[in-house]
mmCIF file of C-alpha atoms and ligand atoms in Angstrom:
data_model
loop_
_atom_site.group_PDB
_atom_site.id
_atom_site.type_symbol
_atom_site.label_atom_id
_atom_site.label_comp_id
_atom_site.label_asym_id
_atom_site.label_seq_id
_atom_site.Cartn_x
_atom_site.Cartn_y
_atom_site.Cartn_z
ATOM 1 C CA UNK I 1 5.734 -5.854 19.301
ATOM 2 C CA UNK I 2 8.414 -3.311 19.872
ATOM 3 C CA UNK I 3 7.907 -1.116 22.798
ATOM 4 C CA UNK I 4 9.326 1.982 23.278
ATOM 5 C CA UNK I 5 9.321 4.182 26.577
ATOM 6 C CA UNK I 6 10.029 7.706 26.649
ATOM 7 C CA UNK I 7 13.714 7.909 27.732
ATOM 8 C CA UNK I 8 14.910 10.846 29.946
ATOM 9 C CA UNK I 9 18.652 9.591 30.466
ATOM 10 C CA UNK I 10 21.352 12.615 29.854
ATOM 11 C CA UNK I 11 23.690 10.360 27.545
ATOM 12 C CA UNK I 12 23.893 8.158 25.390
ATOM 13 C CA UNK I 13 20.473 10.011 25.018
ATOM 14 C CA UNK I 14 17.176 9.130 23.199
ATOM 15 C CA UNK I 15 17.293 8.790 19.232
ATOM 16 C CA UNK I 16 13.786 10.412 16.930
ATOM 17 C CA UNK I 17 12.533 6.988 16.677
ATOM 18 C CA UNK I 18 12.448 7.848 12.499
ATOM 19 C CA UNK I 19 16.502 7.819 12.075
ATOM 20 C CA UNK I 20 16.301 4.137 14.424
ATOM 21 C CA UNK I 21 13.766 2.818 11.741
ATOM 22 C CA UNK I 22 15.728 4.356 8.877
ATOM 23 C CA UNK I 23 19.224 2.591 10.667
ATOM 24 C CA UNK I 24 17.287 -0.913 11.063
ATOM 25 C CA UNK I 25 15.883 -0.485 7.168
ATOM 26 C CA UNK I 26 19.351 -0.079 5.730
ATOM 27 C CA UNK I 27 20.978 -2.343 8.284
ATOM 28 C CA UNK I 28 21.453 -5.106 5.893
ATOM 29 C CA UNK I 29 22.401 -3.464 2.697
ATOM 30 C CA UNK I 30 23.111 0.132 2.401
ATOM 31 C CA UNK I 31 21.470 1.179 -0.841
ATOM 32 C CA UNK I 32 22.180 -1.547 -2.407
ATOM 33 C CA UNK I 33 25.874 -2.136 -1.931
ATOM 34 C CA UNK I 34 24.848 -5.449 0.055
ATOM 35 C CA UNK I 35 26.492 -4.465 2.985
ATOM 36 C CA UNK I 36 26.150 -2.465 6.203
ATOM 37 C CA UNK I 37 27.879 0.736 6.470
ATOM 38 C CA UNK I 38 29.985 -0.841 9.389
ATOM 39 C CA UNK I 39 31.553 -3.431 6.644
ATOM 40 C CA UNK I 40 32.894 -0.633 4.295
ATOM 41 C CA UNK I 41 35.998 0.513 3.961
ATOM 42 C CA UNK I 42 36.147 4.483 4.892
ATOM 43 C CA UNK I 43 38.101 4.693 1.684
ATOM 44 C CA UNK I 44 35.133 3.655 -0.762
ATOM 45 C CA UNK I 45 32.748 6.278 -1.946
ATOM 46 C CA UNK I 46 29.748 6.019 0.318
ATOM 47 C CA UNK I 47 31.590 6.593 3.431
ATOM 48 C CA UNK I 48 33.149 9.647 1.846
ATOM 49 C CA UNK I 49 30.136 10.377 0.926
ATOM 50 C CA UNK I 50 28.351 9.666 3.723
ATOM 51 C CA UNK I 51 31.473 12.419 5.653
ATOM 52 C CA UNK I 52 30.727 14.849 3.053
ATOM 53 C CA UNK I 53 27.342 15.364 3.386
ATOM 54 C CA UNK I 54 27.511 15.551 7.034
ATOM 55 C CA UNK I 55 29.582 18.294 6.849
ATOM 56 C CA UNK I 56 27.673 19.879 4.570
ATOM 57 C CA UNK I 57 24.480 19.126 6.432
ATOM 58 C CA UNK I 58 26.791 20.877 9.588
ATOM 59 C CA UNK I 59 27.226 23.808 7.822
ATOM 60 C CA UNK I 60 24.099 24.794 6.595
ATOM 61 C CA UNK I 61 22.212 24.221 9.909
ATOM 62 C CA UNK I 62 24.278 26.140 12.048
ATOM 63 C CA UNK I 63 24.755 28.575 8.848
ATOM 64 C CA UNK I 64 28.331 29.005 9.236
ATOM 65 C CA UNK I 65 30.821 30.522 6.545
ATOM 66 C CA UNK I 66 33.946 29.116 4.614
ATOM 67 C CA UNK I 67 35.842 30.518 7.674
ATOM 68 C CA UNK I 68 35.160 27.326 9.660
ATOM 69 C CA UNK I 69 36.192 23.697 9.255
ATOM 70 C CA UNK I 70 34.268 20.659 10.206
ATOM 71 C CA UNK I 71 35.531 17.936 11.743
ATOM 72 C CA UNK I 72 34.909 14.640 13.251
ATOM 73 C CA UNK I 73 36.962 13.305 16.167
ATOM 74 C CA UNK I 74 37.138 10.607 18.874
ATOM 75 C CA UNK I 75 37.757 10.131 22.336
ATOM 76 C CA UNK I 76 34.961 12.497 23.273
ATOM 77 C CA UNK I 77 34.437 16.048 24.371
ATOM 78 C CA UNK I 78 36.562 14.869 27.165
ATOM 79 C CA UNK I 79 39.420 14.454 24.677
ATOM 80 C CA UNK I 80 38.762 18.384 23.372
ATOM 81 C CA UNK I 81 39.471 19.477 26.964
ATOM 82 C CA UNK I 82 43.147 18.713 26.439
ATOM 83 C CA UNK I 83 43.780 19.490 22.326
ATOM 84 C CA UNK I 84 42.247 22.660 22.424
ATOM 85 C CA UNK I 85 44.996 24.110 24.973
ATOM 86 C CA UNK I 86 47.128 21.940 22.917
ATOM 87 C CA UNK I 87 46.055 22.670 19.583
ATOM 88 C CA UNK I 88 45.768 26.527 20.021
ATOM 89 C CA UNK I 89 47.366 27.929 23.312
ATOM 90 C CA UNK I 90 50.857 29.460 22.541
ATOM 91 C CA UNK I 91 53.302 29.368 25.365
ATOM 92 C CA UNK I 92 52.820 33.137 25.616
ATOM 93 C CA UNK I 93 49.323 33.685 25.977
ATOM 94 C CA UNK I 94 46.908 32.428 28.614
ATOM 95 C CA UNK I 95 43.163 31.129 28.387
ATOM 96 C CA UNK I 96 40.387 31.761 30.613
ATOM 97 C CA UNK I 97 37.291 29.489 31.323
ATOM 98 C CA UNK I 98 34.195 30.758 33.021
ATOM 99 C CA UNK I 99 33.346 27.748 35.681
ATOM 100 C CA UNK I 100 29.565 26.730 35.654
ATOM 101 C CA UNK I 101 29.693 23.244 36.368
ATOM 102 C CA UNK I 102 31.089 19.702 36.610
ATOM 103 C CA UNK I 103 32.253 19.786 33.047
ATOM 104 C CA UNK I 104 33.415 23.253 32.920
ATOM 105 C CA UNK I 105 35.819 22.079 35.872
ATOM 106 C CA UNK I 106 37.039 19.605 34.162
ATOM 107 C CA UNK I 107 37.598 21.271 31.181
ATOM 108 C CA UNK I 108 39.472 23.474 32.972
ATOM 109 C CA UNK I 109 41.641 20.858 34.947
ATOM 110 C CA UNK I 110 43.108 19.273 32.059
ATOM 111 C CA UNK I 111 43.893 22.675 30.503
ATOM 112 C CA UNK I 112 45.898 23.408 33.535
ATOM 113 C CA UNK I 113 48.452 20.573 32.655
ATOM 114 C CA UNK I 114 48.598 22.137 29.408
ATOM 115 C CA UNK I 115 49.333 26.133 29.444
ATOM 116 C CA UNK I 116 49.147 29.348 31.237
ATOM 117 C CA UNK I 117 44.699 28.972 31.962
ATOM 118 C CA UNK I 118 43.502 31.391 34.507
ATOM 119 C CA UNK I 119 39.760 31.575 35.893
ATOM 120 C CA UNK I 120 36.919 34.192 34.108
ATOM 121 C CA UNK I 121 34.412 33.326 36.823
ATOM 122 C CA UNK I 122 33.540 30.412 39.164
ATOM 123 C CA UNK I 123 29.929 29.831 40.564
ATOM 124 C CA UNK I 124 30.848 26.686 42.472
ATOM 125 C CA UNK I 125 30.128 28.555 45.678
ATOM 126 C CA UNK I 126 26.650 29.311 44.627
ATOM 127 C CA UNK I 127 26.377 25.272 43.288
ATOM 128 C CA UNK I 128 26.413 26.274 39.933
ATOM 129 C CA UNK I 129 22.565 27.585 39.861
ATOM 130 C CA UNK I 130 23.458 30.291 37.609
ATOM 131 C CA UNK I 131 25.874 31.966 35.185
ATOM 132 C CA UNK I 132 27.940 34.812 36.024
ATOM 133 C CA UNK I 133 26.684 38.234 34.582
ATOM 134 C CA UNK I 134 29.047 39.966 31.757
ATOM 135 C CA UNK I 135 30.321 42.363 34.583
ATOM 136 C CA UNK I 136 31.774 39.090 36.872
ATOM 137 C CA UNK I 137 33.529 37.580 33.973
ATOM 138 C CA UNK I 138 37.663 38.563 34.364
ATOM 139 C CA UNK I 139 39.129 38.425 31.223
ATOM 140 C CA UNK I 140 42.817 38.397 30.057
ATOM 141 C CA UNK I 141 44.005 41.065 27.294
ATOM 142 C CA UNK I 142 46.643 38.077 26.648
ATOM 143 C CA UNK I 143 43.735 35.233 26.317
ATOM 144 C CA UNK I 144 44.605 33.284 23.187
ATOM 145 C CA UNK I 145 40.575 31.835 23.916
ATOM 146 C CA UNK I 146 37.791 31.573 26.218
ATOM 147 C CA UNK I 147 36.190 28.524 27.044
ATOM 148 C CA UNK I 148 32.492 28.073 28.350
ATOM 149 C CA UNK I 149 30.176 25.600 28.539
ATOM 150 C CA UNK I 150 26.920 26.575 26.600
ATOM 151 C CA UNK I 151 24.494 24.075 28.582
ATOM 152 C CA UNK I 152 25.416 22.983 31.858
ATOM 153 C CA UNK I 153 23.810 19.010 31.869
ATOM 154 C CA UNK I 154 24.474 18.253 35.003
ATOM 155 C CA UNK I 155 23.374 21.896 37.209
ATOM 156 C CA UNK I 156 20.286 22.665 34.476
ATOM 157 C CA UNK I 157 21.862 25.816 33.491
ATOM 158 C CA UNK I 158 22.236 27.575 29.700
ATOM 159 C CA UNK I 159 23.920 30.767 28.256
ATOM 160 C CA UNK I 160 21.121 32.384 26.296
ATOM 161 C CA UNK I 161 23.255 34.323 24.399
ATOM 162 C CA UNK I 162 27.407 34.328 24.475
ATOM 163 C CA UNK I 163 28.969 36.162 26.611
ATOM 164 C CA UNK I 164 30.529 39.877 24.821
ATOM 165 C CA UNK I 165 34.516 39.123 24.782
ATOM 166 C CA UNK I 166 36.236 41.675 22.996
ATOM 167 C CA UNK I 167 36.793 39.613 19.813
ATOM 168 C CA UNK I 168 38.987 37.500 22.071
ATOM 169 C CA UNK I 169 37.723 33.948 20.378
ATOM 170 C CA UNK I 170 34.867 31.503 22.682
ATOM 171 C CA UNK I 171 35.897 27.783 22.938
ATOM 172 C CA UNK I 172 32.442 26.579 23.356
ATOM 173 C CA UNK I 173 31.880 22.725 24.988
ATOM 174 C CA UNK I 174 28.081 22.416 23.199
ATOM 175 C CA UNK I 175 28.155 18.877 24.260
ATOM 176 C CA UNK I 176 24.348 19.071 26.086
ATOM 177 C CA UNK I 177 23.035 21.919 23.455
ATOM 178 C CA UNK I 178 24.434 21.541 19.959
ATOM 179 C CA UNK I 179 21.585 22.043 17.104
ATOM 180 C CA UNK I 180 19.031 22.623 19.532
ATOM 181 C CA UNK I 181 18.758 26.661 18.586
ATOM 182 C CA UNK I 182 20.361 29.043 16.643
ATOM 183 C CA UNK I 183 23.513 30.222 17.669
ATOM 184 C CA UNK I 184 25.323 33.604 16.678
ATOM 185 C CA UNK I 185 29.155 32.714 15.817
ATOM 186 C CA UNK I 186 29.866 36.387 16.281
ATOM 187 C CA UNK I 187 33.321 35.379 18.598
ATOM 188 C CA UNK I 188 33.054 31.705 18.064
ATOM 189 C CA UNK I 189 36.428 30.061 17.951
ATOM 190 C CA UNK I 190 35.788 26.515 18.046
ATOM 191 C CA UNK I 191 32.917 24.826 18.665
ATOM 192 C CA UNK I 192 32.732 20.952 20.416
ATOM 193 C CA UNK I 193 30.289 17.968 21.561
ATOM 194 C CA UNK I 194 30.098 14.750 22.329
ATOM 195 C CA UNK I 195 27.463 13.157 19.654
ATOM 196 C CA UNK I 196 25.468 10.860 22.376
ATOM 197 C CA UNK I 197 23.648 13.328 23.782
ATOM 198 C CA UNK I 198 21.850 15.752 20.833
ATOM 199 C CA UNK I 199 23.635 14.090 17.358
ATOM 200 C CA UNK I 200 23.993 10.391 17.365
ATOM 201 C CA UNK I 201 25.510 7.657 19.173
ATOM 202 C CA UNK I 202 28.532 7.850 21.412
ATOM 203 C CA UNK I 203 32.008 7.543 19.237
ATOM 204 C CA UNK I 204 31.825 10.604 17.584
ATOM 205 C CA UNK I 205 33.184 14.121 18.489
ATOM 206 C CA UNK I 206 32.238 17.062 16.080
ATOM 207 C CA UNK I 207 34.420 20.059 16.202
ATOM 208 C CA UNK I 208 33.777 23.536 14.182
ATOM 209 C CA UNK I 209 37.163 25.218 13.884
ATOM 210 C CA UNK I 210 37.571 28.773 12.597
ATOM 211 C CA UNK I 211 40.549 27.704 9.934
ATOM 212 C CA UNK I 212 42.908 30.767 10.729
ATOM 213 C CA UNK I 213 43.218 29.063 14.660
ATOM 214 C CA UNK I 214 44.830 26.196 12.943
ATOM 215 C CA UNK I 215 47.590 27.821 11.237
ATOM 216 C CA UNK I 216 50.117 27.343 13.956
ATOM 217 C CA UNK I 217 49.618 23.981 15.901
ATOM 218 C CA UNK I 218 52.642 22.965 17.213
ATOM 219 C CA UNK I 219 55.305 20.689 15.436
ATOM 220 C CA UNK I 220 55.729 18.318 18.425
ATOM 221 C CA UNK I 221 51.934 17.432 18.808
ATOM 222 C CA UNK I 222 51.131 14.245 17.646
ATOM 223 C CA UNK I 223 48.725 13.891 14.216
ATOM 224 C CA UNK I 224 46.028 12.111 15.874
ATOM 225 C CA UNK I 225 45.535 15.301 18.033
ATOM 226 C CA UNK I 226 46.131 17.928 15.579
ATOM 227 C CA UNK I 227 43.230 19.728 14.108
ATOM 228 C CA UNK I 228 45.692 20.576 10.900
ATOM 229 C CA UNK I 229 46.140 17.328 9.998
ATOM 230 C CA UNK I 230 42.407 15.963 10.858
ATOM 231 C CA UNK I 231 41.014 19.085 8.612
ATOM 232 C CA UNK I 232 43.583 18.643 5.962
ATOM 233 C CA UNK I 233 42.011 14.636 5.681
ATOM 234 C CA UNK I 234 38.591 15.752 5.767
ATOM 235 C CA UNK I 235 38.313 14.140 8.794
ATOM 236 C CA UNK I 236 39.821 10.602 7.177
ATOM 237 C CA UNK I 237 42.811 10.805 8.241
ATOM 238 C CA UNK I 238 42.499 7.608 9.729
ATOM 239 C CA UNK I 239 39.335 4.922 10.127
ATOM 240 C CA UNK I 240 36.959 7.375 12.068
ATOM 241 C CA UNK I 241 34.003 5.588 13.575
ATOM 242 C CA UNK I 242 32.212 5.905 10.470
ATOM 243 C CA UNK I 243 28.773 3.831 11.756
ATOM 244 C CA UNK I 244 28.314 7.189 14.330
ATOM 245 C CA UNK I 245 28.701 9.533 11.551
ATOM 246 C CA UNK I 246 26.197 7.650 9.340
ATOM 247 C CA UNK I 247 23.619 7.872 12.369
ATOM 248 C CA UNK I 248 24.560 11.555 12.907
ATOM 249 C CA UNK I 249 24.156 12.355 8.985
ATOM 250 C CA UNK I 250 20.539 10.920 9.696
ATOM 251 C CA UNK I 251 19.567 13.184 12.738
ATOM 252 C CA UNK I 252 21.046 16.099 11.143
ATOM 253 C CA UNK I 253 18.370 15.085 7.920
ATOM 254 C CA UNK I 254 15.709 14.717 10.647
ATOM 255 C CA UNK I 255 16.305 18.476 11.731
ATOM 256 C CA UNK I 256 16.368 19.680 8.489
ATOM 257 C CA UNK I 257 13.626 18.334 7.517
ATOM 258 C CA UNK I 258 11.435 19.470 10.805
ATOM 259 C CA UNK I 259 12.192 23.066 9.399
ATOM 260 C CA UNK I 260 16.420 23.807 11.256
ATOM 261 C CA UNK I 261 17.050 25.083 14.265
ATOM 262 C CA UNK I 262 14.509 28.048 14.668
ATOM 263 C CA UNK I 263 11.968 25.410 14.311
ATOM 264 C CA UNK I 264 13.265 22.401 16.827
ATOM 265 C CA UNK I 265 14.264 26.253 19.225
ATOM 266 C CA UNK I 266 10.630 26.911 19.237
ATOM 267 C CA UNK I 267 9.350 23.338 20.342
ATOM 268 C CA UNK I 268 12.119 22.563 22.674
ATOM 269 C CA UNK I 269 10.699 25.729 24.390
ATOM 270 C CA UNK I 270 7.439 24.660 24.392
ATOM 271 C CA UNK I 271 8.736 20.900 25.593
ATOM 272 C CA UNK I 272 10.418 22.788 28.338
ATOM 273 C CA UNK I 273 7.747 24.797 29.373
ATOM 274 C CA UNK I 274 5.649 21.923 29.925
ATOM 275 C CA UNK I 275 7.760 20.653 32.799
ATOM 276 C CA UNK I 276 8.886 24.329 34.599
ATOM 277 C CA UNK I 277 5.270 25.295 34.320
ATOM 278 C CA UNK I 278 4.378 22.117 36.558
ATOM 279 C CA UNK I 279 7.957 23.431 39.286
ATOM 280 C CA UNK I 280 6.350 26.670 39.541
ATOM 281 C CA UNK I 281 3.064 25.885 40.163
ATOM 282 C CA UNK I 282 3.730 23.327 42.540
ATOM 283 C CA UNK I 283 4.416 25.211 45.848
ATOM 284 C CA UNK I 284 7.488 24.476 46.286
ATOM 285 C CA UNK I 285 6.662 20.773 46.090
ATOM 286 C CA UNK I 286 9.103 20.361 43.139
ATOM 287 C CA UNK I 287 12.366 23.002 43.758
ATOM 288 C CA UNK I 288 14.108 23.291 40.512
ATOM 289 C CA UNK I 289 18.131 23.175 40.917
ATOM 290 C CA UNK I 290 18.868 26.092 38.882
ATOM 291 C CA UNK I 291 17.943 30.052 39.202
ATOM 292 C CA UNK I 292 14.829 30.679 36.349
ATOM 293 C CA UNK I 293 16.708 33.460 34.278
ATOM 294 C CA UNK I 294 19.399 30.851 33.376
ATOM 295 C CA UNK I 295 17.263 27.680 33.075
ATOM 296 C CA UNK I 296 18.165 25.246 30.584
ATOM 297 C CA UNK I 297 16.055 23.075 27.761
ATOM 298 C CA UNK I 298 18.173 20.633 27.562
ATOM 299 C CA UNK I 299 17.861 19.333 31.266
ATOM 300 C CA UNK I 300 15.580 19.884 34.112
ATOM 301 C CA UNK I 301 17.155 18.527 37.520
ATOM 302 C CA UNK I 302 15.324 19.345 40.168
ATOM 303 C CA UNK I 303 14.218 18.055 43.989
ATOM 304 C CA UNK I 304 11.717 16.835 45.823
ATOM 305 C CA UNK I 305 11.051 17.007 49.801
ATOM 306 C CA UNK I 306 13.362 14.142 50.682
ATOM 307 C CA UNK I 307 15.295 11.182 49.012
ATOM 308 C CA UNK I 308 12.392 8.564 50.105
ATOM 309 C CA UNK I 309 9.669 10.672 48.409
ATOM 310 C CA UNK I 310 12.496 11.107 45.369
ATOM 311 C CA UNK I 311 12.822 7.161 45.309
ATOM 312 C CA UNK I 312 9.064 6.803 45.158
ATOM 313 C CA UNK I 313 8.522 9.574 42.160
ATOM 314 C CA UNK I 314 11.138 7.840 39.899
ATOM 315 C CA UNK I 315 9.420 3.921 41.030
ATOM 316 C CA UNK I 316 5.992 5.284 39.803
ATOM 317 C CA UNK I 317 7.475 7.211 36.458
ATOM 318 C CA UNK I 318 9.326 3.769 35.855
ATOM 319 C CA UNK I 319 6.019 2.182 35.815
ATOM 320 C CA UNK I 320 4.452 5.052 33.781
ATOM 321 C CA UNK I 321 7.214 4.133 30.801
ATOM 322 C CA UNK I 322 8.940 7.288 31.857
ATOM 323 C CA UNK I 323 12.459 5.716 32.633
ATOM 324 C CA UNK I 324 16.404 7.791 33.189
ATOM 325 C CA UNK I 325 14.997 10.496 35.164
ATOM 326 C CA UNK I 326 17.563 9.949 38.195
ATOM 327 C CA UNK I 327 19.339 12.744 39.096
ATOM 328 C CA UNK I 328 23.369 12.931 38.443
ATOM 329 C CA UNK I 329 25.285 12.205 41.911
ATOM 330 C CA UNK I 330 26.004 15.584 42.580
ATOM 331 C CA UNK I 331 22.887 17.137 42.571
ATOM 332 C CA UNK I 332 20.216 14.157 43.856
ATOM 333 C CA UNK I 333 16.986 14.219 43.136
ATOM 334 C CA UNK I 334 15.913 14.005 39.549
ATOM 335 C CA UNK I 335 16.615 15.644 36.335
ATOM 336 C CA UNK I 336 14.645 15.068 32.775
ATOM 337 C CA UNK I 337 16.994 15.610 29.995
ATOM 338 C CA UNK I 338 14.548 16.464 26.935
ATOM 339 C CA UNK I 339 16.994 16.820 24.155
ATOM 340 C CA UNK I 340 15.949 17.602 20.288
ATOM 341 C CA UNK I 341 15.040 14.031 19.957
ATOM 342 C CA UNK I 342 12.644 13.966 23.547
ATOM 343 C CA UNK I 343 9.181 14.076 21.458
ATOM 344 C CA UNK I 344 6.754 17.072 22.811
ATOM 345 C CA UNK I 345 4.033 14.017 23.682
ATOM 346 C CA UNK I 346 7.203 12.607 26.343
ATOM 347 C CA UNK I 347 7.390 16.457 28.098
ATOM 348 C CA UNK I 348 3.350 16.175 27.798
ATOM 349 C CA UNK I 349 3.643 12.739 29.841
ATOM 350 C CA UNK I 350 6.039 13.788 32.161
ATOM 351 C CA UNK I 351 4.214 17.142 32.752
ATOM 352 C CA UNK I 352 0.899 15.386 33.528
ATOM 353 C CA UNK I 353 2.635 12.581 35.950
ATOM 354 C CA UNK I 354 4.470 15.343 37.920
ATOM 355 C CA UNK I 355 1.177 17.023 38.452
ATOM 356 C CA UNK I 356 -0.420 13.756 39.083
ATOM 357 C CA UNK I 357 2.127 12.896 41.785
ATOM 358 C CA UNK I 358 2.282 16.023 43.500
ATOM 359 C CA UNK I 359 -1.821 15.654 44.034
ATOM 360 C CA UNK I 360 -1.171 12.317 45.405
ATOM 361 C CA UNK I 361 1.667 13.412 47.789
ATOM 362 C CA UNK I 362 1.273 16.744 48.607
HETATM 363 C C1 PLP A 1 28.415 14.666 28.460
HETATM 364 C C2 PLP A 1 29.235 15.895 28.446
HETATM 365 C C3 PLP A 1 30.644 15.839 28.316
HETATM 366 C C4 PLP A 1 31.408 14.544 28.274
HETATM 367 O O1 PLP A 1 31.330 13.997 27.008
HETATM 368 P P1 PLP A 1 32.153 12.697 26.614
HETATM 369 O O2 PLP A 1 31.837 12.572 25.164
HETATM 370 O O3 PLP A 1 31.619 11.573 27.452
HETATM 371 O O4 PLP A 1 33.588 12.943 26.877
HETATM 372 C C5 PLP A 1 31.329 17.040 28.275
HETATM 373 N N1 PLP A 1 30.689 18.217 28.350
HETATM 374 C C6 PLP A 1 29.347 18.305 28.487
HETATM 375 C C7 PLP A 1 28.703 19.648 28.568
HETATM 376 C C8 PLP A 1 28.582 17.140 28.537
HETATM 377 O O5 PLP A 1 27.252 17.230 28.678
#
């Protein structure tokens, strides 16, 4: 029998168990073309239209306009940290990026080798347990963009709504967040994320791209980096790892049919809820990482009295089938990443355990 545990790793993440059955049904022969989708050439007709309707599918749950372009990339959202600066940063102009964690930094580092990139905020000194307020964000009247990070994966922290920037466009790293609410694309420039946490499996990189910030990429920059010549392809420009789209066209079908992103907004709230409930009410026996106005769904890292009691709460939730809840490096402790695909009855678990344990060890 297969067994499945509830998975709480922050990426590669948990898959809804419905697009893994789908995947292993049309494994074999993809309707009927009596092959897998990883033996077709990305020139034949289902893979473009397998691209097509992913795009599509893009579109309509983030409801975004005509203005935008979809496309999907590789190397990662790591590789977006250096072609956006390349991509849309004129030698002129400047960007600014609001620091709120250990990707945000990053981010930021390889935009440095780039262009002019100057600092909006940085809450390193407070360990990144919350977001900067509108009125500690320095802006640049010569910012070409700004870049944030919409959930913070590592420090449990999320924008709830986008910072106001004077039109000036947001580069937004949605990596840890993407389709998990509704977002307003108000002063959305470009949008980014790695698929292996909230879309698919690792390999793929969507972008969103307002199309008038593609109209002057540079001459020198090489096609496999330019957003022009990626959008102009529809994204098959060359081979593009057309198994992880496939899987992502499936999960986007799985939201959809759920009811969007208002729907999968409302129960990722109430999956979240589940577990902060259980850090408040604990006494201080659980300390969550970040400050409660900017607490994230996406992922809940959080503390216990000491590392050996730590050790022992993530031995026992091993042997409960509640598995990848050690914390990332920098933080310690634990975190429980409970992205769109986390079901509410794996919160539920989790919820009840923590309670459990804390009884026990109180
Ligand atoms: C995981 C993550 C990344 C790194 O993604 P890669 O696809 O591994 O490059 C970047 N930003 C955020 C917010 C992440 O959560």
């Amino acid at each position: 029998m297969t067994k499945r545990v509830y998975n709480f790793s922050a990426g590669p993440a948990t898959l809804p168990e419905e697009v893994l059955n789908k995947v292993q049904g049309e494994l074999l022969d993809y309707k009927g073309h009596g092959m897998s989708v990883m033996e077709m050439s990305h020139r034949s007709e289902p893979i473009k239209s397998i691209v097509d309707e992913t795009e599509s599918l893009v579109k309509e749950l983030l409801n975004i306009s005509d203005k935008y372009k979809v496309l999907f990339m590789q190397g990662g959202a790591s590789s977006q940290f250096y072609m956006i600066p390349q991509n849309i940063l004129k030698p002129d102009q400047t960007a600014s990026y609001i620091l709120t964690g250990s990707f945000a930094k990053k981010a930021y580092e390889e935009a440095v080798k780039i262009g002019n990139i100057k600092v909006a905020a940085d809450m390193k000194a407070e360990k990144y347990t919350r977001l900067p307020n509108e009125n500690e964000l320095d802006f640049d009247s010569n910012n070409a963009y700004i870049h944030l990070t919409t959930n913070n994966t590592i420090y449990g922290t999320q924008w709830g709504s986008m910072p106001e920037t004077s039109g000036i466009p947001i580069a937004a790293d949605m990596s840890s967040d993407i389709m998990s609410r509704p977002i307003d694309m108000t002063n959305i420039g470009i949008i980014y994320a790695g698929a292996q946490k909230n879309l698919g499996p690792a390999g793929v990189t969507l972008v969103v791209i307002r199309k008038d910030l593609m109209e002057n990429v540079p001459e020198s920059l090489p096609n496999m980096n330019r957003y022009d010549v990626i959008a102009e392809a529809d994204s098959l420009f060359n081979t593009p790892p057309v198994f992880a789209i496939y899987v992502m066209k499936l999960v986007l079908e799985w939201i959809k049919n759920m009811g969007g992103l208002n729907k999968i907004h409302e129960i990722n709230k109430e999956k979240a809820n589940y577990i902060y409930e259980v850090i408040d009410e604990s006494d201080g026996f659980y300390k969550g990482h970040a400050k409660k106005e900017d607490r994230s769904l996406m992922n809940v890292p959080f503390r216990l009295k000491d590392e050996d009691l730590e050790k022992r709460f993530l031995q026992e939730a091993e042997k409960n089938e509640l598995v990848g809840l050690k914390g990332h490096r920098s933080v310690g402790g634990i975190r429980a990443s409970i992205y769109n695909a986390m079901p509410v009855e794996g919160c539920k678990a989790l919820a009840e355990f923590m309670k459990d344990f804390c009884q026990k060890n109180k």
